[in-house]
mmCIF file of C-alpha atoms in Angstrom:
data_model
loop_
_atom_site.group_PDB
_atom_site.id
_atom_site.type_symbol
_atom_site.label_atom_id
_atom_site.label_comp_id
_atom_site.label_asym_id
_atom_site.label_seq_id
_atom_site.Cartn_x
_atom_site.Cartn_y
_atom_site.Cartn_z
ATOM 1 C CA UNK A 1 -9.809 -1.969 4.212
ATOM 2 C CA UNK A 2 -7.001 -4.003 2.716
ATOM 3 C CA UNK A 3 -7.763 -7.463 1.414
ATOM 4 C CA UNK A 4 -5.256 -10.207 0.666
ATOM 5 C CA UNK A 5 -6.792 -13.682 0.359
ATOM 6 C CA UNK A 6 -7.701 -14.393 4.008
ATOM 7 C CA UNK A 7 -6.316 -11.201 5.580
ATOM 8 C CA UNK A 8 -8.287 -8.033 6.261
ATOM 9 C CA UNK A 9 -6.689 -4.873 7.643
ATOM 10 C CA UNK A 10 -9.002 -2.125 8.841
ATOM 11 C CA UNK A 11 -7.984 1.029 10.671
ATOM 12 C CA UNK A 12 -10.412 3.294 12.553
ATOM 13 C CA UNK A 13 -9.796 6.754 13.963
ATOM 14 C CA UNK A 14 -6.556 8.537 14.663
ATOM 15 C CA UNK A 15 -4.330 10.568 12.384
ATOM 16 C CA UNK A 16 -3.270 8.518 9.355
ATOM 17 C CA UNK A 17 0.397 7.999 8.489
ATOM 18 C CA UNK A 18 0.322 7.119 4.778
ATOM 19 C CA UNK A 19 4.028 6.258 4.533
ATOM 20 C CA UNK A 20 3.651 3.583 7.211
ATOM 21 C CA UNK A 21 0.561 2.199 5.456
ATOM 22 C CA UNK A 22 2.498 1.951 2.179
ATOM 23 C CA UNK A 23 5.441 0.230 3.892
ATOM 24 C CA UNK A 24 3.080 -2.284 5.536
ATOM 25 C CA UNK A 25 1.340 -2.950 2.216
ATOM 26 C CA UNK A 26 4.718 -3.565 0.584
ATOM 27 C CA UNK A 27 5.793 -5.968 3.320
ATOM 28 C CA UNK A 28 2.503 -7.759 4.063
ATOM 29 C CA UNK A 29 0.643 -7.771 0.757
ATOM 30 C CA UNK A 30 3.084 -7.390 -2.143
ATOM 31 C CA UNK A 31 6.081 -9.272 -0.766
ATOM 32 C CA UNK A 32 5.799 -12.349 -2.970
ATOM 33 C CA UNK A 33 3.030 -14.187 -1.134
ATOM 34 C CA UNK A 34 0.250 -15.208 -3.476
ATOM 35 C CA UNK A 35 1.468 -13.044 -6.322
ATOM 36 C CA UNK A 36 0.616 -13.920 -9.892
ATOM 37 C CA UNK A 37 3.533 -13.029 -12.177
ATOM 38 C CA UNK A 38 1.166 -12.680 -15.130
ATOM 39 C CA UNK A 39 -0.951 -9.916 -13.575
ATOM 40 C CA UNK A 40 0.170 -6.497 -12.371
ATOM 41 C CA UNK A 41 -0.168 -5.479 -8.728
ATOM 42 C CA UNK A 42 -2.233 -2.371 -8.000
ATOM 43 C CA UNK A 43 -2.504 -0.371 -4.786
ATOM 44 C CA UNK A 44 -5.165 2.322 -4.439
ATOM 45 C CA UNK A 45 -4.608 4.415 -1.328
ATOM 46 C CA UNK A 46 -7.388 6.633 -0.025
ATOM 47 C CA UNK A 47 -6.206 9.075 2.636
ATOM 48 C CA UNK A 48 -6.942 12.466 4.117
ATOM 49 C CA UNK A 49 -3.316 13.127 5.071
ATOM 50 C CA UNK A 50 -0.204 14.091 3.135
ATOM 51 C CA UNK A 51 1.859 14.404 6.299
ATOM 52 C CA UNK A 52 5.538 13.686 5.682
ATOM 53 C CA UNK A 53 5.197 13.819 1.893
ATOM 54 C CA UNK A 54 8.834 12.838 1.276
ATOM 55 C CA UNK A 55 8.381 9.560 3.191
ATOM 56 C CA UNK A 56 5.151 8.853 1.270
ATOM 57 C CA UNK A 57 6.917 9.321 -2.073
ATOM 58 C CA UNK A 58 9.835 7.141 -0.924
ATOM 59 C CA UNK A 59 7.515 4.260 0.012
ATOM 60 C CA UNK A 60 5.397 4.654 -3.141
ATOM 61 C CA UNK A 61 8.537 4.567 -5.286
ATOM 62 C CA UNK A 62 9.732 1.443 -3.473
ATOM 63 C CA UNK A 63 6.471 -0.271 -4.413
ATOM 64 C CA UNK A 64 6.771 0.936 -8.019
ATOM 65 C CA UNK A 65 10.326 -0.384 -8.350
ATOM 66 C CA UNK A 66 9.051 -3.822 -7.331
ATOM 67 C CA UNK A 67 6.264 -3.748 -9.932
ATOM 68 C CA UNK A 68 3.266 -2.400 -8.011
ATOM 69 C CA UNK A 69 1.237 0.375 -9.612
ATOM 70 C CA UNK A 70 0.275 2.968 -6.994
ATOM 71 C CA UNK A 71 -2.673 5.373 -7.199
ATOM 72 C CA UNK A 72 -3.356 7.844 -4.393
ATOM 73 C CA UNK A 73 -6.728 9.481 -3.781
ATOM 74 C CA UNK A 74 -7.266 12.131 -1.123
ATOM 75 C CA UNK A 75 -8.486 15.549 -0.137
#
């Protein structure tokens, strides 16, 4: 579950697409809304899939370039 002030995002079932989840987090959560410039942004992603690893790394690097620290946990 993602949490951003009043927003909750929960996904059930299906085959996860981590690169899309990272892109949505970048756009919806870390895109300047409610950010505190004095505290770092962190994203911890728990997934069972490494499908399309190049796209995952691209999206994770995009978050890192904009100041978000990304940690992935999976199988």
